[in-house]
PDB file of C-alpha atoms in Angstrom:
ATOM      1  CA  UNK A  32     -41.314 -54.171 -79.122  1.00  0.00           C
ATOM      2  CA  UNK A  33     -40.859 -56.803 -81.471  1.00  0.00           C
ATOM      3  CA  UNK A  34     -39.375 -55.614 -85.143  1.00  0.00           C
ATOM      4  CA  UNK A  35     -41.014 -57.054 -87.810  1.00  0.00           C
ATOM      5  CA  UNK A  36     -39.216 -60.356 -89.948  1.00  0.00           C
ATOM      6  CA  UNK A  37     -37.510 -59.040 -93.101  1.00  0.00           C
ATOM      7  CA  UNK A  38     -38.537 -60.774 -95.792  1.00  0.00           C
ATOM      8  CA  UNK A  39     -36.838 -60.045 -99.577  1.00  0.00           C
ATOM      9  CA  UNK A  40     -38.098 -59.820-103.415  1.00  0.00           C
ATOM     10  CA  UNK A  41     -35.896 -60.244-106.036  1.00  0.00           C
ATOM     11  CA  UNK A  42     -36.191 -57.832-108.489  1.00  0.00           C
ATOM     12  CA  UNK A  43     -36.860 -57.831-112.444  1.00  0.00           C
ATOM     13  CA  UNK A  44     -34.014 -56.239-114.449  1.00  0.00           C
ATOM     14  CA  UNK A  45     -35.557 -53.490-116.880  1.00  0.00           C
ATOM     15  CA  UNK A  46     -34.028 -51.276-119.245  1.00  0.00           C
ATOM     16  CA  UNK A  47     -35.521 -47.719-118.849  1.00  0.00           C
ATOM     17  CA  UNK A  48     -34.074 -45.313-121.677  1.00  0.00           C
ATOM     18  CA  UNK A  49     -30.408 -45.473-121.755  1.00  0.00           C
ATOM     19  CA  UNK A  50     -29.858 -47.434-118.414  1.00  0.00           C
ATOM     20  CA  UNK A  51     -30.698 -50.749-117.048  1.00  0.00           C
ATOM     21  CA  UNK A  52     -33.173 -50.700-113.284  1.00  0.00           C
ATOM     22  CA  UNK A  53     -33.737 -52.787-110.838  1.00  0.00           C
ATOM     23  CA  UNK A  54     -38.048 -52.955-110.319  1.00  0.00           C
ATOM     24  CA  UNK A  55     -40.003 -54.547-107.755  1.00  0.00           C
ATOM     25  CA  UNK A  56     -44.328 -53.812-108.239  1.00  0.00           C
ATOM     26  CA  UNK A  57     -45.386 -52.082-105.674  1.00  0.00           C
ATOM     27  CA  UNK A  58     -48.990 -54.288-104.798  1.00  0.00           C
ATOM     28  CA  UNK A  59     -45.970 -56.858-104.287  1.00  0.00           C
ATOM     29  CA  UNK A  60     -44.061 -54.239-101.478  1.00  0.00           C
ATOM     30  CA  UNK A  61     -47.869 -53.432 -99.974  1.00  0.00           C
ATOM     31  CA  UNK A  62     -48.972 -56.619 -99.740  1.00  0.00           C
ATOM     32  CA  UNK A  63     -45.974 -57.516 -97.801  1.00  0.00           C
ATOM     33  CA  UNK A  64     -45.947 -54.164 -95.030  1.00  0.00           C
ATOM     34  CA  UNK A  65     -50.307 -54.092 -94.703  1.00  0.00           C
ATOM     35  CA  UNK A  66     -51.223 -58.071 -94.971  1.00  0.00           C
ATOM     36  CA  UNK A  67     -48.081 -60.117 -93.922  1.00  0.00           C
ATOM     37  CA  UNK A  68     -46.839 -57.596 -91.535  1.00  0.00           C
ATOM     38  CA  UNK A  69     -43.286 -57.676 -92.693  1.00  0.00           C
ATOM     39  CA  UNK A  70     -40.360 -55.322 -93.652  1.00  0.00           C
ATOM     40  CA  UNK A  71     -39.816 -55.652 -97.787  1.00  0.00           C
ATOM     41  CA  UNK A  72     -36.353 -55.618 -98.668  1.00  0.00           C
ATOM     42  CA  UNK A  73     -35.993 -55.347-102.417  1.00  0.00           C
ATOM     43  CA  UNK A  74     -33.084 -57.548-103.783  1.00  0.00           C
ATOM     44  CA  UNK A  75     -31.440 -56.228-106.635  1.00  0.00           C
ATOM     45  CA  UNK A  76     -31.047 -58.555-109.911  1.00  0.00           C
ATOM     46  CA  UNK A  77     -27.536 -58.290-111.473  1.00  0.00           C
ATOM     47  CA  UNK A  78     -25.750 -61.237-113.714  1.00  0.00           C
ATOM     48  CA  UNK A  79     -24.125 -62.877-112.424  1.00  0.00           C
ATOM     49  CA  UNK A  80     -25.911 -62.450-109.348  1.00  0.00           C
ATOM     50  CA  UNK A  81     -24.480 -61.285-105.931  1.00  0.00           C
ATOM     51  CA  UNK A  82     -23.562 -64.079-103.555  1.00  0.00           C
ATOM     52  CA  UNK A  83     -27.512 -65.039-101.901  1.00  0.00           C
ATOM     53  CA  UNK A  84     -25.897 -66.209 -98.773  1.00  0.00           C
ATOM     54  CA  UNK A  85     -24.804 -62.614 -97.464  1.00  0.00           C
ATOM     55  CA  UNK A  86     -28.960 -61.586 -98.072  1.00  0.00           C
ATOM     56  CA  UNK A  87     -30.428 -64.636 -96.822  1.00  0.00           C
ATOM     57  CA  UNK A  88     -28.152 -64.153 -93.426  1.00  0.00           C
ATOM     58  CA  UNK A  89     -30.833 -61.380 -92.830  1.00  0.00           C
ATOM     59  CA  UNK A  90     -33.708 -62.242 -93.680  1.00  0.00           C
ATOM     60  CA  UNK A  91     -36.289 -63.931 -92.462  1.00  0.00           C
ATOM     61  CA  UNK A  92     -38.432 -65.192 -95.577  1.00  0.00           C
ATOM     62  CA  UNK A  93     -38.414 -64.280 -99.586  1.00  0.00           C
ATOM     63  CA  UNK A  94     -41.678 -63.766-101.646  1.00  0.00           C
ATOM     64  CA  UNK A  95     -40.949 -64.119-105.777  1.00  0.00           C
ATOM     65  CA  UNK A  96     -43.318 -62.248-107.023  1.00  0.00           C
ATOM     66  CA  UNK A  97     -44.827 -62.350-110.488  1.00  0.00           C
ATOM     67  CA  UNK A  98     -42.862 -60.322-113.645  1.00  0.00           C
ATOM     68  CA  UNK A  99     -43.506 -59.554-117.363  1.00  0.00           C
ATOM     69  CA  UNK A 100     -40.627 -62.134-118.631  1.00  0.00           C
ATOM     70  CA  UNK A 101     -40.844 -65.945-118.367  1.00  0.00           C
ATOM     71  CA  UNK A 102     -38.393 -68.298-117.267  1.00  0.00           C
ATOM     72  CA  UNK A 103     -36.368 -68.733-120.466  1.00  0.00           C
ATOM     73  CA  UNK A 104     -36.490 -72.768-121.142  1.00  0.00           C
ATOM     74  CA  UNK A 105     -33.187 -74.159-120.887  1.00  0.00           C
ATOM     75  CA  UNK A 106     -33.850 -73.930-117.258  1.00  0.00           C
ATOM     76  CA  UNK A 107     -35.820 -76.623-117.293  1.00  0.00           C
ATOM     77  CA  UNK A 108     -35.079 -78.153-120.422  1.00  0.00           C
ATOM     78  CA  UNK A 109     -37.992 -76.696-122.736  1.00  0.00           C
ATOM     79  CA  UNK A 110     -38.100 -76.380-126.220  1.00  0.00           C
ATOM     80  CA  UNK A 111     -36.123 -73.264-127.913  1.00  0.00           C
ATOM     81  CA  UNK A 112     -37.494 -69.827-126.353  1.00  0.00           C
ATOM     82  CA  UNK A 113     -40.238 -68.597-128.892  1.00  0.00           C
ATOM     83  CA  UNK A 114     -39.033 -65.388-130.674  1.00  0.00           C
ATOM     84  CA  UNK A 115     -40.976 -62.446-129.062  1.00  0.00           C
ATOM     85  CA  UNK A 116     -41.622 -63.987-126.006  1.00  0.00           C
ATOM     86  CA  UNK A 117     -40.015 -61.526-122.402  1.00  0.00           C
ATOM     87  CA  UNK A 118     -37.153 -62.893-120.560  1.00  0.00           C
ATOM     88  CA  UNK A 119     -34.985 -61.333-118.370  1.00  0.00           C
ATOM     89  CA  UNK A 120     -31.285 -63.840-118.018  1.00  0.00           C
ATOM     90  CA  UNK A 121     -30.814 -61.530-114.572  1.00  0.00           C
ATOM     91  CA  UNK A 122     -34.045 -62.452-112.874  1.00  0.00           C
ATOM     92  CA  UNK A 123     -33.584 -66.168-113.721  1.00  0.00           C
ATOM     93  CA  UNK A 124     -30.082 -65.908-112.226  1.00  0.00           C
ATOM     94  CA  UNK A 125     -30.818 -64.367-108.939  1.00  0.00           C
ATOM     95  CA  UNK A 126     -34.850 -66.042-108.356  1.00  0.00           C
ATOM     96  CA  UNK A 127     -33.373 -69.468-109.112  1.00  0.00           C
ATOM     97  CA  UNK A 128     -29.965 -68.983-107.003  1.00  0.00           C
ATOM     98  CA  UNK A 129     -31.946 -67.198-103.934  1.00  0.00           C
ATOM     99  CA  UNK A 130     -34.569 -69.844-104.151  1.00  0.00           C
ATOM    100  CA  UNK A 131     -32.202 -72.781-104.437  1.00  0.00           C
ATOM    101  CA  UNK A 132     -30.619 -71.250-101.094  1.00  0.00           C
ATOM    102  CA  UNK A 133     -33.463 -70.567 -99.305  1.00  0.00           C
ATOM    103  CA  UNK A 134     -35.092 -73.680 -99.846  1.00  0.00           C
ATOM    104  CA  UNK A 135     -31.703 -75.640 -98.129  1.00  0.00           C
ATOM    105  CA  UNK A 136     -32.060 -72.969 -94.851  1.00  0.00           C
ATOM    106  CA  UNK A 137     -35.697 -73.633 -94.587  1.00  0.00           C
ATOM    107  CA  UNK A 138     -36.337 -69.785 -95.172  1.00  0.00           C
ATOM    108  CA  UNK A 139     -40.139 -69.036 -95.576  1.00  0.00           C
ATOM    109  CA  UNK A 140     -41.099 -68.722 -99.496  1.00  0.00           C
ATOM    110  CA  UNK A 141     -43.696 -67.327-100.912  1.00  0.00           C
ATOM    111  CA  UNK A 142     -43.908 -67.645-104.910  1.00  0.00           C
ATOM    112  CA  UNK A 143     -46.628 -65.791-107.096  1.00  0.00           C
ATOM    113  CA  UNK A 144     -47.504 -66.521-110.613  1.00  0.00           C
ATOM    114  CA  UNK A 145     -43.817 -66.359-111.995  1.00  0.00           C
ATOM    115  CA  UNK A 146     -42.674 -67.299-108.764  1.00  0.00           C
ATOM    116  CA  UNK A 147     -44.573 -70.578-108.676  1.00  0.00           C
ATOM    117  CA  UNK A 148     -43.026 -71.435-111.896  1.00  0.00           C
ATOM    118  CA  UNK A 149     -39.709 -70.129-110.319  1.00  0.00           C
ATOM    119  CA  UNK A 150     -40.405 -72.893-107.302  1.00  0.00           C
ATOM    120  CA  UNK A 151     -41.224 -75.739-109.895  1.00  0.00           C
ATOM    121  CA  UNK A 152     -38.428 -75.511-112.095  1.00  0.00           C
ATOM    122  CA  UNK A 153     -36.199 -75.019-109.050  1.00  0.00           C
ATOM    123  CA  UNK A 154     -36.865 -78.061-108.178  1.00  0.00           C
ATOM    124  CA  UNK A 155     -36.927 -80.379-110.915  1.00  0.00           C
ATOM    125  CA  UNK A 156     -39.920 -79.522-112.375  1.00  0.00           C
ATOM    126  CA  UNK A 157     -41.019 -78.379-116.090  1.00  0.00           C
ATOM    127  CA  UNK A 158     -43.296 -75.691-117.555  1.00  0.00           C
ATOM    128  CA  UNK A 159     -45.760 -75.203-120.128  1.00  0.00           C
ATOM    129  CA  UNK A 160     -44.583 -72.167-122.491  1.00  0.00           C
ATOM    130  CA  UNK A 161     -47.201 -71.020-123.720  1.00  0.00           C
ATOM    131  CA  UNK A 162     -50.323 -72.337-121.561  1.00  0.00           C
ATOM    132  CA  UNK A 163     -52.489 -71.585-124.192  1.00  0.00           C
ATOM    133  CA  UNK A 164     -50.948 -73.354-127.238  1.00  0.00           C
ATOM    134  CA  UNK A 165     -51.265 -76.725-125.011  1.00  0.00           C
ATOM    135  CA  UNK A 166     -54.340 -78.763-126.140  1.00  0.00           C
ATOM    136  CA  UNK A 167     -57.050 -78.950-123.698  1.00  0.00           C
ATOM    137  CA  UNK A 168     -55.781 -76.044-121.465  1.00  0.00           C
ATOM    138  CA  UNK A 169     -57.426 -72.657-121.214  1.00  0.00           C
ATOM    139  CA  UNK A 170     -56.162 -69.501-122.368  1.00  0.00           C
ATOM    140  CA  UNK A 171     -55.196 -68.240-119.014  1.00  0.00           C
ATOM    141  CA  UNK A 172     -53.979 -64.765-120.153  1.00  0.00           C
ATOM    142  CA  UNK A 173     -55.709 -61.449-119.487  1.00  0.00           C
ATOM    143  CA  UNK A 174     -56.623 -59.171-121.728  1.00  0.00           C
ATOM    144  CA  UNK A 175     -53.963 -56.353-122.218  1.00  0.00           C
ATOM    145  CA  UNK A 176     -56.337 -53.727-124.001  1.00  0.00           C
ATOM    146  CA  UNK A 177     -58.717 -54.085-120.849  1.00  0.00           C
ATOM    147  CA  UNK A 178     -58.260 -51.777-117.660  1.00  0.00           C
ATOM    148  CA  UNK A 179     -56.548 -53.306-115.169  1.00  0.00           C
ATOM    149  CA  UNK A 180     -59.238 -53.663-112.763  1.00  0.00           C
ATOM    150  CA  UNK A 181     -60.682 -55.731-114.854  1.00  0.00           C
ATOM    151  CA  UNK A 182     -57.430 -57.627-116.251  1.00  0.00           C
ATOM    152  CA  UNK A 183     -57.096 -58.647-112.253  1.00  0.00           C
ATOM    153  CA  UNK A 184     -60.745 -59.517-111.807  1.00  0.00           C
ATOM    154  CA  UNK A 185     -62.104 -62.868-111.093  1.00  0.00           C
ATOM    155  CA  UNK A 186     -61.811 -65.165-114.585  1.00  0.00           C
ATOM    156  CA  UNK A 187     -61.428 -68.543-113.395  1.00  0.00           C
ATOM    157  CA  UNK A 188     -62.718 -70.988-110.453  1.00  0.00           C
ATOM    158  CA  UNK A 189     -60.214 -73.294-108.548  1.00  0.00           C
ATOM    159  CA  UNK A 190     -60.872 -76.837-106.991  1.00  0.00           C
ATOM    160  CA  UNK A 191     -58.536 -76.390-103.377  1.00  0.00           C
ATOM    161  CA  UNK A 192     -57.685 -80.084-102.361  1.00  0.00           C
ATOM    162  CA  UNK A 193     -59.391 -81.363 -99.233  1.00  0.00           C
ATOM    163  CA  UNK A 194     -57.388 -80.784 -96.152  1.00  0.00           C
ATOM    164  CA  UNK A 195     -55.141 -78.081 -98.160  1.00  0.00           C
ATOM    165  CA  UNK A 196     -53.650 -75.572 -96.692  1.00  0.00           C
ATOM    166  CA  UNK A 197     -56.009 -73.428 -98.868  1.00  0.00           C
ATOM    167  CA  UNK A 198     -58.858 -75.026 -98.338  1.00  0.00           C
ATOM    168  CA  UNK A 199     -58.805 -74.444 -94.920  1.00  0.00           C
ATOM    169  CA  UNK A 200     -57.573 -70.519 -95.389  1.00  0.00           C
ATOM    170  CA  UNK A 201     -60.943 -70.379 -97.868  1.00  0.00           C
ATOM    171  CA  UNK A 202     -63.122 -72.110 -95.612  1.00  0.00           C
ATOM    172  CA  UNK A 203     -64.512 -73.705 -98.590  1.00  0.00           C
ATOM    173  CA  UNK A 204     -63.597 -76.327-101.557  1.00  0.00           C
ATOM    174  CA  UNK A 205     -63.828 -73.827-104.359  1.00  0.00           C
ATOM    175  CA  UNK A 206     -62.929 -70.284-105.363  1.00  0.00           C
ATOM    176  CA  UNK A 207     -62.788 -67.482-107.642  1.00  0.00           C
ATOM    177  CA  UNK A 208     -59.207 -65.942-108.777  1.00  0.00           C
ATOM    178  CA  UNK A 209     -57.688 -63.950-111.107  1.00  0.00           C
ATOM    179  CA  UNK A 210     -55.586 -65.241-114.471  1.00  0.00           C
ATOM    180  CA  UNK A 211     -52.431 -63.176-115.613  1.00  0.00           C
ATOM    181  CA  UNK A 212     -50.341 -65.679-116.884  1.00  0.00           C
ATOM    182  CA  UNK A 213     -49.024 -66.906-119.893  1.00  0.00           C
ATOM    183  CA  UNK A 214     -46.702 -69.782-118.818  1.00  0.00           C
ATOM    184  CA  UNK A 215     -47.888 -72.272-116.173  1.00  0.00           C
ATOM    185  CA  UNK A 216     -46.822 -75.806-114.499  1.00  0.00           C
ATOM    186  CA  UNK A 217     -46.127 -78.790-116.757  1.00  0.00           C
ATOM    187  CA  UNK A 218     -44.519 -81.352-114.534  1.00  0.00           C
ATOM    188  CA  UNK A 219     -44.732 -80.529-111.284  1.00  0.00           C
ATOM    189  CA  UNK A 220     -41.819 -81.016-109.117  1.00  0.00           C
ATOM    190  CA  UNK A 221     -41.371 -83.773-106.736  1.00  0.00           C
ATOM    191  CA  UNK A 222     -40.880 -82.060-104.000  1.00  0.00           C
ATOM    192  CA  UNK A 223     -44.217 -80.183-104.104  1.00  0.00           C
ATOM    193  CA  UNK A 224     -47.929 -81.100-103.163  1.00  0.00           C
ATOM    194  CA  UNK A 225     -50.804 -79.759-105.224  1.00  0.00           C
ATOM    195  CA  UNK A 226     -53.063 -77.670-103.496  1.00  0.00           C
ATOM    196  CA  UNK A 227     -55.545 -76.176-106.221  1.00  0.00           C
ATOM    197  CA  UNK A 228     -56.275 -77.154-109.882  1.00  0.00           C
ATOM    198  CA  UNK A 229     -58.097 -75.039-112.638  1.00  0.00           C
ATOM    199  CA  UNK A 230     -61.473 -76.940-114.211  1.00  0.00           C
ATOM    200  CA  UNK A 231     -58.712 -77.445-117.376  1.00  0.00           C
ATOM    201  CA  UNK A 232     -56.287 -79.469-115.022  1.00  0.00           C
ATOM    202  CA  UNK A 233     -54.023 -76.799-114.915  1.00  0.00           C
ATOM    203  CA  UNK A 234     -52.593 -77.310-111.079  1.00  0.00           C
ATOM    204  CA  UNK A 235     -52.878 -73.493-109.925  1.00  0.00           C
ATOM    205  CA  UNK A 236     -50.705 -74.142-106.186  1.00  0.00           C
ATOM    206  CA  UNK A 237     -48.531 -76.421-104.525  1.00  0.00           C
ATOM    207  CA  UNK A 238     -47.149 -76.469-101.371  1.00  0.00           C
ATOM    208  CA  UNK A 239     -43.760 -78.324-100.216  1.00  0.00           C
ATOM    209  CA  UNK A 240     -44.527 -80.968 -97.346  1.00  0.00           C
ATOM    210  CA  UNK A 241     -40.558 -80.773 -96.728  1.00  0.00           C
ATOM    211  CA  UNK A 242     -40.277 -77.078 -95.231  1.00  0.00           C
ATOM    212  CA  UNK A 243     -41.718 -75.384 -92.571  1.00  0.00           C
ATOM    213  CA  UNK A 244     -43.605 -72.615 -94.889  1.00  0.00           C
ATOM    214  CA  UNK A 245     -42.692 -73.292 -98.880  1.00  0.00           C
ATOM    215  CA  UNK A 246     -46.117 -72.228-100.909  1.00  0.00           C
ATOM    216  CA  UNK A 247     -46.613 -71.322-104.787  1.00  0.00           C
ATOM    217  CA  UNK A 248     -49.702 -70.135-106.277  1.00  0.00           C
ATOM    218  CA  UNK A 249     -50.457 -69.155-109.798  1.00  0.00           C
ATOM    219  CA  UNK A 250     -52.871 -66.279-109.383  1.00  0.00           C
ATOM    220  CA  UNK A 251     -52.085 -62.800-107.812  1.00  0.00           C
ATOM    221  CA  UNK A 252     -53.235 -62.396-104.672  1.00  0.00           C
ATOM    222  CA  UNK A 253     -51.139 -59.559-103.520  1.00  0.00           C
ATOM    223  CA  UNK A 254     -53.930 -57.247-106.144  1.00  0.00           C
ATOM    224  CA  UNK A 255     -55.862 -55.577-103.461  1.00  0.00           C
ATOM    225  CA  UNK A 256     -55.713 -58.283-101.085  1.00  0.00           C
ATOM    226  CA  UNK A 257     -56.260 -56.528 -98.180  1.00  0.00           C
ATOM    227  CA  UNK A 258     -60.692 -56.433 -99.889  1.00  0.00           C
ATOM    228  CA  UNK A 259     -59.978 -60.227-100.048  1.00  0.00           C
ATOM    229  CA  UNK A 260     -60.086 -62.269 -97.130  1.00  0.00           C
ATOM    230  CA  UNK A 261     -58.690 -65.564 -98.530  1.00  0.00           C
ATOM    231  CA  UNK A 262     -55.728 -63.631-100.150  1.00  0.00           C
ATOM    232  CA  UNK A 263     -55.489 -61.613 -97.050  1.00  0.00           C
ATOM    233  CA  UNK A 264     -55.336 -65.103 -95.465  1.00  0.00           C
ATOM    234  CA  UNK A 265     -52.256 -66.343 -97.519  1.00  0.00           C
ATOM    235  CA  UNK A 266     -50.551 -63.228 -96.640  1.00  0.00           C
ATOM    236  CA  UNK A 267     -51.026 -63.491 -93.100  1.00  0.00           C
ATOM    237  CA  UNK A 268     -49.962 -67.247 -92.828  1.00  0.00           C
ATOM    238  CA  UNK A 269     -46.438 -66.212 -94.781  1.00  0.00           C
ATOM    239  CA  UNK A 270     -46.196 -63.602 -92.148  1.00  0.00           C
ATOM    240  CA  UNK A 271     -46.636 -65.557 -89.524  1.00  0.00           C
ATOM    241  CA  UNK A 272     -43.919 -68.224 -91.026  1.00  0.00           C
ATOM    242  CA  UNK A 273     -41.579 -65.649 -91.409  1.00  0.00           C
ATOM    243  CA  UNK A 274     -42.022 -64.248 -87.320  1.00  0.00           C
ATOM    244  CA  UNK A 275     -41.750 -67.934 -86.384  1.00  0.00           C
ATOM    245  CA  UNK A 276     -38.391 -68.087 -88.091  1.00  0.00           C
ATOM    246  CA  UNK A 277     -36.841 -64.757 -86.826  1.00  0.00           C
ATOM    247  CA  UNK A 278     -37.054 -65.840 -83.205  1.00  0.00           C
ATOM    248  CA  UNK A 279     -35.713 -69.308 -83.651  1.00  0.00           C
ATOM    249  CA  UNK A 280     -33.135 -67.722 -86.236  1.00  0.00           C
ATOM    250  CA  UNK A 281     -29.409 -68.017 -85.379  1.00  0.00           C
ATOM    251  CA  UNK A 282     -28.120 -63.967 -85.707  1.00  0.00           C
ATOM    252  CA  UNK A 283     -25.116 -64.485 -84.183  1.00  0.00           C
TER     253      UNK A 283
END
């Protein structure tokens, strides 16, 4: 038998009481094991990070999954962090580094709401702050006071481009998805291919033409996604990146 690819999440860095954690969500870790079909290995953030290439030696793909914090913006050049707003200096160290790595192996990627932005700014791109402060954008945030089915509900449609990858994974042109995000893509990066806009312009995925499986999406759909069979659909298609790579991976 065949043992499943092993594919990695950095973690967020989070002080807990009197001592600093390394946290990965959970939907994240399920998604992985019941939709892609592939071991999690959670990647602990320090700074300065560990060296990426002894992780990446083992693994066969690397999902950057969505956090609290945002990408503080001398990373990509943005105005002066606003005073309030999360960041977490260890997750920017070790997403970015990982990332930069894995995109020069051709390792499968996966990025997720933070993660997309992770992708863009990795490569050149910029980001919107605060989404919502832009003129003619929507406020893309949820509501924190509501429960969290509801915060992960359906708020927004999306317009997938013709001959997407999503669009063929939907079966259709247009879809429903959740919004949990405060920052979101100003200048996309060269390197990537839109693949879904918001009706406010906001582009909502991109994929990279240049690697075998290199996808970012804004929305989350590792919540529940195993009720969902589009998200269920993105999941299965990292998987299957990821299994392509571990048997033409070089383990010796």
């Amino acid at each position: 038998m065949v043992a499943p690819p092993w594919v990695g999440l950095p973690t967020d860095s989070k002080q807990l009481g009197h001592h600093r954690f390394a946290v990965a969500g959970e939907k994240y870790i399920r998604a992985l094991a019941d939709a892609a079909g592939v071991t999690p290995v959670v990647l602990p953030s320090l700074h300065p990070p560990l060296p990426a290439a002894a992780w990446l030696d083992r693994l066969d793909g690397l999902l950057l999954t969505g956090a609290v914090s945002n990408i503080d913006p001398h990373h990509y050049g943005g105005a002066p962090r606003v005073a309030g707003d999360p960041h977490d200096p260890a997750r920017d160290a070790n997403a970015l580094s990982l990332l930069q790595a894995a995109l020069e192996r051709d390792l499968p990627v996966l990025a997720i709401c933070r993660g997309f932005q992770e992708l863009n700014v990795a490569l050149g791109g910029t980001l919107h702050a605060r989404v919502h402060d832009v003129p003619g954008l929507a406020d893309h945030r949820e509501d924190p006071a509501a429960p969290v089915e509801q915060q992960y509900a359906p708020a927004h449609a999306l317009q997938l481009v013709d001959g997407g990858w999503l669009a063929s994974w939907a079966g259709t042109g247009r879809v429903r998805v959740n919004s949990v995000h405060g920052q979101g893509i100003d200048r996309l990066a060269a390197g990537l291919v839109v693949e879904a806009r918001a009706d406010d312009g906001l582009v909502e995925a991109a994929r990279s033409d240049a690697h075998r499986f290199v996808l970012g999406v804004q929305w989350h759909p590792e919540w529940r996604v195993t009720e969902h069979p589009f998200h269920h659909r993105i999941f299965q298609a990292f998987g299957d990146a990821c299994r392509r790579y571990s048997c033409k991976a070089d383990r010796s």
